[in-house]
PDB file of C-alpha atoms and ligand atoms in Angstrom:
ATOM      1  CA  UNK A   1      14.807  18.721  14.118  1.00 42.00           C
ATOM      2  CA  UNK A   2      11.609  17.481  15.886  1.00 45.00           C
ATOM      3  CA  UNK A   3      12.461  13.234  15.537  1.00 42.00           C
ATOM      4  CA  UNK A   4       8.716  12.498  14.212  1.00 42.00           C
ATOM      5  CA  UNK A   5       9.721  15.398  11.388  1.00 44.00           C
ATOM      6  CA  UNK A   6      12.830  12.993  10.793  1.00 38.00           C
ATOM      7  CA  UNK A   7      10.894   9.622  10.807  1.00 39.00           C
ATOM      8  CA  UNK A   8       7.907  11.004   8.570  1.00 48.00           C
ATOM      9  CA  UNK A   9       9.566  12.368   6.107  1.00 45.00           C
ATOM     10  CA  UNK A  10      12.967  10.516   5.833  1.00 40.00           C
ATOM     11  CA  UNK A  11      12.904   7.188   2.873  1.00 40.00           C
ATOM     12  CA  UNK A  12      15.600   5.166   1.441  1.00 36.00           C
ATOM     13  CA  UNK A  13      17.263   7.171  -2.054  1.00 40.00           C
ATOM     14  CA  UNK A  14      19.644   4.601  -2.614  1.00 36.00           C
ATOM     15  CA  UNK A  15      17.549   2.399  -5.281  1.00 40.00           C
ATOM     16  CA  UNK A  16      15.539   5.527  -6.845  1.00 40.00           C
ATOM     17  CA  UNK A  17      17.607   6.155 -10.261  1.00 40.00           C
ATOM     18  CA  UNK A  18      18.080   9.566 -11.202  1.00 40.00           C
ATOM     19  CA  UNK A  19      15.514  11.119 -13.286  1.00 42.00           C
ATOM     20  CA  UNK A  20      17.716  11.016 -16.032  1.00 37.00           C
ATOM     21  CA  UNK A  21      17.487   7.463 -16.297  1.00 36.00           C
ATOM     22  CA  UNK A  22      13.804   7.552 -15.729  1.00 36.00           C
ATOM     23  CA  UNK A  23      13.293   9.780 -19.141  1.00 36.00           C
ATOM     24  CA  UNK A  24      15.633   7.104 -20.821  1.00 35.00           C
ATOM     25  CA  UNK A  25      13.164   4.525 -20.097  1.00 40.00           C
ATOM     26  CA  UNK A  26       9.995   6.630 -20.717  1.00 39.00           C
ATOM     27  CA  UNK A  27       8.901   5.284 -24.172  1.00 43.00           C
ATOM     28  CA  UNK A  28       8.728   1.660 -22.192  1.00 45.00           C
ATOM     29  CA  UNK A  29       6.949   2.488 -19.515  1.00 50.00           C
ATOM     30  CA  UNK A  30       4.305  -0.477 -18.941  1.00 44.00           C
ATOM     31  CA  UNK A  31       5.782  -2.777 -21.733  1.00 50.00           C
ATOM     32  CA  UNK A  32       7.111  -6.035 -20.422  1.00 51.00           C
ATOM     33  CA  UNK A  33      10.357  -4.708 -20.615  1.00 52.00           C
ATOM     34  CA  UNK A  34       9.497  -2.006 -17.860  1.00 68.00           C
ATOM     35  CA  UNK A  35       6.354  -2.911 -15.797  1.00 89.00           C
ATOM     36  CA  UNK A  36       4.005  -0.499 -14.934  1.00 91.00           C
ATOM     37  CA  UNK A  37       4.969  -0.159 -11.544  1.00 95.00           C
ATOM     38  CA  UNK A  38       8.791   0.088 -11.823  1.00 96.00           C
ATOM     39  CA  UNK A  39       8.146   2.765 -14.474  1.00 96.00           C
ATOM     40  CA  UNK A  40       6.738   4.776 -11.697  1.00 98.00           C
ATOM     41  CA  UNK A  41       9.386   3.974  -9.222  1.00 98.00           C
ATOM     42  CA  UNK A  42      11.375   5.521 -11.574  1.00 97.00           C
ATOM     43  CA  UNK A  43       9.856   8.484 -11.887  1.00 98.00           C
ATOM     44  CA  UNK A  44       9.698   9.476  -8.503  1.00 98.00           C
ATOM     45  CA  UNK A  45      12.842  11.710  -7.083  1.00 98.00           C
ATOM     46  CA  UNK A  46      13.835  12.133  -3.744  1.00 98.00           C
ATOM     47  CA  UNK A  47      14.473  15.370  -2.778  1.00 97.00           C
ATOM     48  CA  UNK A  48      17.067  15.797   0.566  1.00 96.00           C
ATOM     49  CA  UNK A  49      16.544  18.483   2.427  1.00 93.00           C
ATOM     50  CA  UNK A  50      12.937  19.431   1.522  1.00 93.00           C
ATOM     51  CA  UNK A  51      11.300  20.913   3.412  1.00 91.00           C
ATOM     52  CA  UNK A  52      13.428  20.741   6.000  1.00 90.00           C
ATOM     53  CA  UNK A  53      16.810  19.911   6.877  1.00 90.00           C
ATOM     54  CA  UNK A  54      17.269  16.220   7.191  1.00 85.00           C
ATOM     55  CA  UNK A  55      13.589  15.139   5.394  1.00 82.00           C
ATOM     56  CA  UNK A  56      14.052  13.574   2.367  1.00 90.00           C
ATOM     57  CA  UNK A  57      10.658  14.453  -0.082  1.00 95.00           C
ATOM     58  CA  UNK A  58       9.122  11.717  -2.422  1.00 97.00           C
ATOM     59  CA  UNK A  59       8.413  14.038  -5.221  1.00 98.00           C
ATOM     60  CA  UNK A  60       5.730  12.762  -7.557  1.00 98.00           C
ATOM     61  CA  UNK A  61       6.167  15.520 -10.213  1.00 98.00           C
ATOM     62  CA  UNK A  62       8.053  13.195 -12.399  1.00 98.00           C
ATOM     63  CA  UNK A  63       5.412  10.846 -12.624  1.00 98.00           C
ATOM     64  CA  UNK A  64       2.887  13.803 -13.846  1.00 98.00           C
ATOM     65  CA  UNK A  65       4.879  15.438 -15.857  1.00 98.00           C
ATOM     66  CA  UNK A  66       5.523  12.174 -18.367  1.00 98.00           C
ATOM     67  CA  UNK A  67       1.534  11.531 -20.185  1.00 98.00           C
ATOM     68  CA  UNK A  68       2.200   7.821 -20.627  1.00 97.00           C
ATOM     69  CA  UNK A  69       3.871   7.286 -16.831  1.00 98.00           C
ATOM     70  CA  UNK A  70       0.711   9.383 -15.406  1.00 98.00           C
ATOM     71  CA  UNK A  71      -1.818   7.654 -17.311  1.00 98.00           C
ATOM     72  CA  UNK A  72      -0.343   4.352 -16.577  1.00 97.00           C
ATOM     73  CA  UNK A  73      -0.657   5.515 -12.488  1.00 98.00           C
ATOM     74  CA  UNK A  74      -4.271   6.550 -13.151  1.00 98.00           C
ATOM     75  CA  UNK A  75      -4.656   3.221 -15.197  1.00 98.00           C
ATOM     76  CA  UNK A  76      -3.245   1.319 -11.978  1.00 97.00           C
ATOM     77  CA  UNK A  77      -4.964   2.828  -9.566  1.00 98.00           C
ATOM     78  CA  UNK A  78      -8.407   2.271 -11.508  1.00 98.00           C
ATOM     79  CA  UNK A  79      -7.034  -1.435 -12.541  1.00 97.00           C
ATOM     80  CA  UNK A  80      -7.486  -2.106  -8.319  1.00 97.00           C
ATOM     81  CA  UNK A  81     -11.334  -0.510  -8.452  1.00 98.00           C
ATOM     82  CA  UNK A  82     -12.962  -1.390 -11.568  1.00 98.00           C
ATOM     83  CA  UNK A  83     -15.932  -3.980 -10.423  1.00 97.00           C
ATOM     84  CA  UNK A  84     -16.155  -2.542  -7.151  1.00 98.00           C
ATOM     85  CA  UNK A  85     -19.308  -0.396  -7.847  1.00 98.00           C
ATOM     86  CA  UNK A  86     -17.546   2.679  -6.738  1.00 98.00           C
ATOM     87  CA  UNK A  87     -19.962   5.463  -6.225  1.00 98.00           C
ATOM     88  CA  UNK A  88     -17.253   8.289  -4.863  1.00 98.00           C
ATOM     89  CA  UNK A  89     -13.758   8.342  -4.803  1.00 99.00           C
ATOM     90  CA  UNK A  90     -12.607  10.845  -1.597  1.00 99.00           C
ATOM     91  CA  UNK A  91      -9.796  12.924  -2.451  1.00 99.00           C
ATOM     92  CA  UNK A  92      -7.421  14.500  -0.411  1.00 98.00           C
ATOM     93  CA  UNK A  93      -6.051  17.913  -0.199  1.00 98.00           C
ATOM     94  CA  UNK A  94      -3.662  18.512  -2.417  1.00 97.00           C
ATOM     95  CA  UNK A  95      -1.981  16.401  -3.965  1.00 98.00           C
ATOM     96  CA  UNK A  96      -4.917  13.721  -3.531  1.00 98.00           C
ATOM     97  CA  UNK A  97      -6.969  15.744  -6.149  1.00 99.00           C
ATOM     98  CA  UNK A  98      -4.492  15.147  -8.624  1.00 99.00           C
ATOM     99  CA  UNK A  99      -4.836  11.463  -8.693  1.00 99.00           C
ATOM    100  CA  UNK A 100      -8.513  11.182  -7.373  1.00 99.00           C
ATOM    101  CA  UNK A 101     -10.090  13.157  -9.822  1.00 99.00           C
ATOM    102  CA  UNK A 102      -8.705  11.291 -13.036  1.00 99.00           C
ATOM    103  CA  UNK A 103      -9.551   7.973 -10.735  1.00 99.00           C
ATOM    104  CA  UNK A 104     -13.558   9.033 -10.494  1.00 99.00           C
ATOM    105  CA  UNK A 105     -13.428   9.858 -14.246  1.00 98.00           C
ATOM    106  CA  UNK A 106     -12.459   6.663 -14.897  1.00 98.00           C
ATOM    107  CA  UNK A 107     -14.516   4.515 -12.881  1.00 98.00           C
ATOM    108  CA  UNK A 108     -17.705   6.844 -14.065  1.00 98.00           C
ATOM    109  CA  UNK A 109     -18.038   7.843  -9.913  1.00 98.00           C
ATOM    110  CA  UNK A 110     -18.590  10.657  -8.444  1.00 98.00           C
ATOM    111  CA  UNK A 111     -15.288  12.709  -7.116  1.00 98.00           C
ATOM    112  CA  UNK A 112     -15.608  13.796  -2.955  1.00 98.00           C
ATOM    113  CA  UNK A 113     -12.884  16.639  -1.927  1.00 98.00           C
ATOM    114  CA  UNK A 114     -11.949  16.254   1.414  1.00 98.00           C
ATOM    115  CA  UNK A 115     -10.091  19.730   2.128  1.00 98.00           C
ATOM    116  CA  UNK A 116      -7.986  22.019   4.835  1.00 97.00           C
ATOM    117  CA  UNK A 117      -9.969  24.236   7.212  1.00 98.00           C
ATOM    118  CA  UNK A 118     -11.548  27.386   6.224  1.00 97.00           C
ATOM    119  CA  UNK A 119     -11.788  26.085   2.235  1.00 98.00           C
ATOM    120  CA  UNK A 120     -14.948  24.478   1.894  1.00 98.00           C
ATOM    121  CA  UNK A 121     -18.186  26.336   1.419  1.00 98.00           C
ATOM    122  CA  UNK A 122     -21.225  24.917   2.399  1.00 98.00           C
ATOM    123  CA  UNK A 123     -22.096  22.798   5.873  1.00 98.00           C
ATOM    124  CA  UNK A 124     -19.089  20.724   6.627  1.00 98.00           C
ATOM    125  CA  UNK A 125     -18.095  18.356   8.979  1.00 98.00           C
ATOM    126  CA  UNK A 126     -14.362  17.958  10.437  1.00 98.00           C
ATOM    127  CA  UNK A 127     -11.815  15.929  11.889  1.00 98.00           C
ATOM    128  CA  UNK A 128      -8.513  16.549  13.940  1.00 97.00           C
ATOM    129  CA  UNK A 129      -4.820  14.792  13.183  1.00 96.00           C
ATOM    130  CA  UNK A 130      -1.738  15.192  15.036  1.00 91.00           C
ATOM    131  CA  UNK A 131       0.709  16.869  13.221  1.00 81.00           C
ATOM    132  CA  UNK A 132       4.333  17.457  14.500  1.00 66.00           C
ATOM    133  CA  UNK A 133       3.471  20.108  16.543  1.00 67.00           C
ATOM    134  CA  UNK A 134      -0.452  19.958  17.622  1.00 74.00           C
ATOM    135  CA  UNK A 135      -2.866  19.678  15.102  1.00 88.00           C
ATOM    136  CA  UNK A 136      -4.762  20.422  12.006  1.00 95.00           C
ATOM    137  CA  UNK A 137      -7.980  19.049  10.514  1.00 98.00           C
ATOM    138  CA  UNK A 138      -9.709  17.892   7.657  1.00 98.00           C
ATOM    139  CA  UNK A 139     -13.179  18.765   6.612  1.00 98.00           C
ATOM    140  CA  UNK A 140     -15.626  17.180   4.520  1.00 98.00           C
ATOM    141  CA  UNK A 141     -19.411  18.528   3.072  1.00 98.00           C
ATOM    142  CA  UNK A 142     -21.862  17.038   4.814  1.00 98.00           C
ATOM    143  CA  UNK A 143     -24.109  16.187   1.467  1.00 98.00           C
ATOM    144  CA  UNK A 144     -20.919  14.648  -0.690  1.00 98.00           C
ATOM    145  CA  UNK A 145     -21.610  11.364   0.693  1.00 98.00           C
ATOM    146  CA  UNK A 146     -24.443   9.851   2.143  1.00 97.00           C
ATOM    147  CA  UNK A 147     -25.289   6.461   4.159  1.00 98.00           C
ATOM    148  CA  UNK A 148     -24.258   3.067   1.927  1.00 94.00           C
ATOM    149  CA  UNK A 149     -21.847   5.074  -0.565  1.00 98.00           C
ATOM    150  CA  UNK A 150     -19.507   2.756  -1.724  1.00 98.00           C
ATOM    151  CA  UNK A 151     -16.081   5.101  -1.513  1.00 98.00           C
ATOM    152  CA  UNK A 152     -12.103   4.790  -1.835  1.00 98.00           C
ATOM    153  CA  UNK A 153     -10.366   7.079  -0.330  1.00 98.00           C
ATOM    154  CA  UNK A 154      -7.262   8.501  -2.440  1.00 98.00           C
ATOM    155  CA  UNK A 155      -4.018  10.274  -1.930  1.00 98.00           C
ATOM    156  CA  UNK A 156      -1.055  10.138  -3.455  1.00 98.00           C
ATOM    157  CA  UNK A 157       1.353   9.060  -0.309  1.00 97.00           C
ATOM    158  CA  UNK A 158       0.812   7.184   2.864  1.00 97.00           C
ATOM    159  CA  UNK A 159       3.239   7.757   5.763  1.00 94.00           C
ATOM    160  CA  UNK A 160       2.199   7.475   9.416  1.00 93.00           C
ATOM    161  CA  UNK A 161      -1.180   7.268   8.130  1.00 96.00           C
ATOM    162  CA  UNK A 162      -2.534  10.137  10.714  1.00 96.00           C
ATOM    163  CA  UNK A 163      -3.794  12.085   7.402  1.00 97.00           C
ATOM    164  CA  UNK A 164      -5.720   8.898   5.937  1.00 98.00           C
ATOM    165  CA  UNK A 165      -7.065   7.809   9.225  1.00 98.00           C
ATOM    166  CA  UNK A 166      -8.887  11.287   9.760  1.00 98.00           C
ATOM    167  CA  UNK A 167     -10.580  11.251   6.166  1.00 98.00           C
ATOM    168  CA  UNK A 168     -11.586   7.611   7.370  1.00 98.00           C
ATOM    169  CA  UNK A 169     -13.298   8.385  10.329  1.00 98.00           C
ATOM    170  CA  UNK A 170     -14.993  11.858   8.456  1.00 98.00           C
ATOM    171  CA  UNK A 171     -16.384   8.645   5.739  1.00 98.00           C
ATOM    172  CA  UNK A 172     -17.657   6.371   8.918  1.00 98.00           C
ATOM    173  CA  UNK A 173     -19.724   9.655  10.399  1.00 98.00           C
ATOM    174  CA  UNK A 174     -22.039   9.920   7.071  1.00 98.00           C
ATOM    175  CA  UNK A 175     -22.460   6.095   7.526  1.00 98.00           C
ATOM    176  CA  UNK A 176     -20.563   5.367   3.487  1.00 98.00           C
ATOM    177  CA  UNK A 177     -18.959   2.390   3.013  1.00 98.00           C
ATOM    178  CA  UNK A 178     -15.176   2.452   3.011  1.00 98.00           C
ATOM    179  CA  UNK A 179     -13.942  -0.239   0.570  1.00 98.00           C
ATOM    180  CA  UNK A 180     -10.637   0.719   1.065  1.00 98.00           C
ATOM    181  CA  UNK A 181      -7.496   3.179   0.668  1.00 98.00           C
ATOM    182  CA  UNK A 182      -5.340   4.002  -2.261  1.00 98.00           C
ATOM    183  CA  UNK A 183      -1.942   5.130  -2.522  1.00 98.00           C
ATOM    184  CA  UNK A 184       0.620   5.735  -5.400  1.00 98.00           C
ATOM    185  CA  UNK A 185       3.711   5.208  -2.717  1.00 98.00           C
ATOM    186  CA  UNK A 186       3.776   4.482   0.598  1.00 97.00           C
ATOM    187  CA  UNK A 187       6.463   4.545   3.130  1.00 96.00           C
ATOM    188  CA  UNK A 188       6.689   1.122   4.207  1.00 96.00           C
ATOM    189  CA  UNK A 189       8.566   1.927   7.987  1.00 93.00           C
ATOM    190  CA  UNK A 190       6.233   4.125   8.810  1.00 92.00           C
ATOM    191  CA  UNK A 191       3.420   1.467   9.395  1.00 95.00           C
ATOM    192  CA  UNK A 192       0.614   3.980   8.043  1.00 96.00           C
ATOM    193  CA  UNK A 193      -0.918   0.451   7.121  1.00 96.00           C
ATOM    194  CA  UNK A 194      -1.332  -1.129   9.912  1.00 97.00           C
ATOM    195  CA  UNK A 195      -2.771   2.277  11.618  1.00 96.00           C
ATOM    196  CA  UNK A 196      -5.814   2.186   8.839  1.00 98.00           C
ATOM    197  CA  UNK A 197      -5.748  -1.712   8.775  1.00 96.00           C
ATOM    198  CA  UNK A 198      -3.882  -3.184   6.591  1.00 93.00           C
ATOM    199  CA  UNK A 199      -6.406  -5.088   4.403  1.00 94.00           C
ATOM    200  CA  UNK A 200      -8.271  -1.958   3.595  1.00 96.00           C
ATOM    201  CA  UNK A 201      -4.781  -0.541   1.933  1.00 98.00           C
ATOM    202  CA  UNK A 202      -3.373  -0.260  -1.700  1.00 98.00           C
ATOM    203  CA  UNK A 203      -0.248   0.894  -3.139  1.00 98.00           C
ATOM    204  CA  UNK A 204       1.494   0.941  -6.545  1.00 98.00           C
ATOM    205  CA  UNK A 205       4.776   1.921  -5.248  1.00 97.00           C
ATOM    206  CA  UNK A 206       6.384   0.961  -1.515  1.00 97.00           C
ATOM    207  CA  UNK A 207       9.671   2.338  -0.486  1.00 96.00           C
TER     208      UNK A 207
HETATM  209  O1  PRP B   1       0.410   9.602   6.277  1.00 65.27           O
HETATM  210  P1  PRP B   1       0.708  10.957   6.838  1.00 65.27           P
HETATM  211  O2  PRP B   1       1.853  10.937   7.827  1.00 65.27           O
HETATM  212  O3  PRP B   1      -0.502  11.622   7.403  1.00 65.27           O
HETATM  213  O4  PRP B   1       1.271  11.857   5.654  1.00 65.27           O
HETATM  214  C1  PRP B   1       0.770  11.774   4.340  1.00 65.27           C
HETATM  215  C2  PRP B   1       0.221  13.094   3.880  1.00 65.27           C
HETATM  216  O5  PRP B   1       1.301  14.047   3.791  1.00 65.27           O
HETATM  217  C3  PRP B   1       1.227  14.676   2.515  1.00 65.27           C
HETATM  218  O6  PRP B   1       0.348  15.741   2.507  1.00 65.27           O
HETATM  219  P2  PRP B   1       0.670  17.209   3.046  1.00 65.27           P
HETATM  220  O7  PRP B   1       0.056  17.351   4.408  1.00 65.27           O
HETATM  221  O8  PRP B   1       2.136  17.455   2.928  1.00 65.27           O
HETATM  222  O9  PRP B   1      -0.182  18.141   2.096  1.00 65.27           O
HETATM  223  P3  PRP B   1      -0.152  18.451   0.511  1.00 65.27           P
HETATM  224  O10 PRP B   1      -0.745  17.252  -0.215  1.00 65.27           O
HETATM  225  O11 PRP B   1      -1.053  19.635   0.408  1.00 65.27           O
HETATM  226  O12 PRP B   1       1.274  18.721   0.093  1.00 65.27           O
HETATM  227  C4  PRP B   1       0.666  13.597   1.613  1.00 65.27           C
HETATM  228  O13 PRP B   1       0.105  14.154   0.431  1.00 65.27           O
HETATM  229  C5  PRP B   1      -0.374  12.946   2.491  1.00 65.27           C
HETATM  230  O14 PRP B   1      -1.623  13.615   2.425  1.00 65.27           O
HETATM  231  N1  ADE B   2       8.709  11.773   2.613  1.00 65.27           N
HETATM  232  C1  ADE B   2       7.612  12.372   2.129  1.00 65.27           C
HETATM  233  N2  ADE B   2       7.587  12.783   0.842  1.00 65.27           N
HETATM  234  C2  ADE B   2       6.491  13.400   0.330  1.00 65.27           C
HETATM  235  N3  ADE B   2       5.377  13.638   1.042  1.00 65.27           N
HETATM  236  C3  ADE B   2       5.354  13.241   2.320  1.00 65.27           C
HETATM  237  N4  ADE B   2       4.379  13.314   3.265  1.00 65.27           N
HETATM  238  C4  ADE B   2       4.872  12.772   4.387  1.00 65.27           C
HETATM  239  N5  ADE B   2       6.128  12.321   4.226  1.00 65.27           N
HETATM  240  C5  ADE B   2       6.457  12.589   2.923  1.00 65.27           C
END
């Protein structure tokens, strides 16, 4: 096992209930007995083993698959924006879209897809990450957002930050604003924050 596979991927299980528990505590979810952001803890699993030996997988599935836990994420993540004069939240392939989309709908902005090579139609721009071995890239239209757009970038986990960082520096090149990232969790020992600065970073959930 390649050790940044091991360090990217591998979390902390041991205070993560099993989902079993997290159903039992469903109907609570965002009362003051159950904050919003515990609720969520709750719901998300760790998977060993997936998808490789020795990785152990936040799975957010949980946390869409119960209405009032997802809406109170969506809720929470728009909570951190409203005000802001957001004019385009920047999604991330895949599981990004899941939690941007909703986000843009609720602020009343515009929703940006940022996606993998070879899946976006029209005139595109693109930038390189480092992956475990060599590279991939992220691309981004060139007319979704233009100079002064005030945009958050969204996705629904933050690890090393290499993934983040990319769809930052594809935002700087159209000359938008970056007010900032947001995250549902974010692995904490991985020090993704301090790659995309720190200040510029939200998260409901930090393992
Ligand atoms: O902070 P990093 O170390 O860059 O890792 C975080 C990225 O990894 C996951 O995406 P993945 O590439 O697995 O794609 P997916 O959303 O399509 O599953 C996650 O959704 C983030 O985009
Ligand atoms: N541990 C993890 N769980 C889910 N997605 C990830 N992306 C990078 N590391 C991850």
């Amino acid at each position: 096992m390649p050790r940044e596979t091991l360090e990217v991927f591998r979390t902390a299980s041991a205070d993560t209930p099993p989902i079993g528990q997290a159903v039992f505590f469903c109907p609570l979810a965002g009362s003051a007995k159950m904050p919003a952001m515990d609720a969520i803890r709750a719901r998300i699993r760790d998977v060993p083993d997936f998808p490789k030996k020795g990785i152990v997988f936040k799975d957010i599935t949980p946390v869409l698959q119960d209405a009032a836990t997802f809406k109170l994420t969506v809720d929470a993540l728009a909570d951190r924006w409203r005000g802001e004069r957001i004019a385009k939240v920047v999604g991330i392939e895949s599981r990004g879209f899941i939690f941007a989309a909703p986000l843009a709908y609720a602020l009343g902005a515009g929703l940006t897809i940022v996606r993998k090579p070879g899946k976006l139609p029209w005139e595109r721009i693109s930038e390189a990450y480092a992956l475990e071995y060599g590279q991939d890239a992220l691309e981004l239209h060139i007319d979704a957002i233009g100079p002064g757009d005030r945009v958050v970038v969204v996705d629904d986990l933050l690890a090393t930050g290499g993934t983040a960082e990319a769809v930052g520096r594809l935002v700087a090149r159209q000359g938008a604003q970056l007010c900032g990232y947001s995250f549902v969790v974010e692995l904490a020992f991985l020090n993704g924050r301090r790659r995309l600065g720190s200040e510029q970073v939200s998260s409901l959930v930090t393992f």
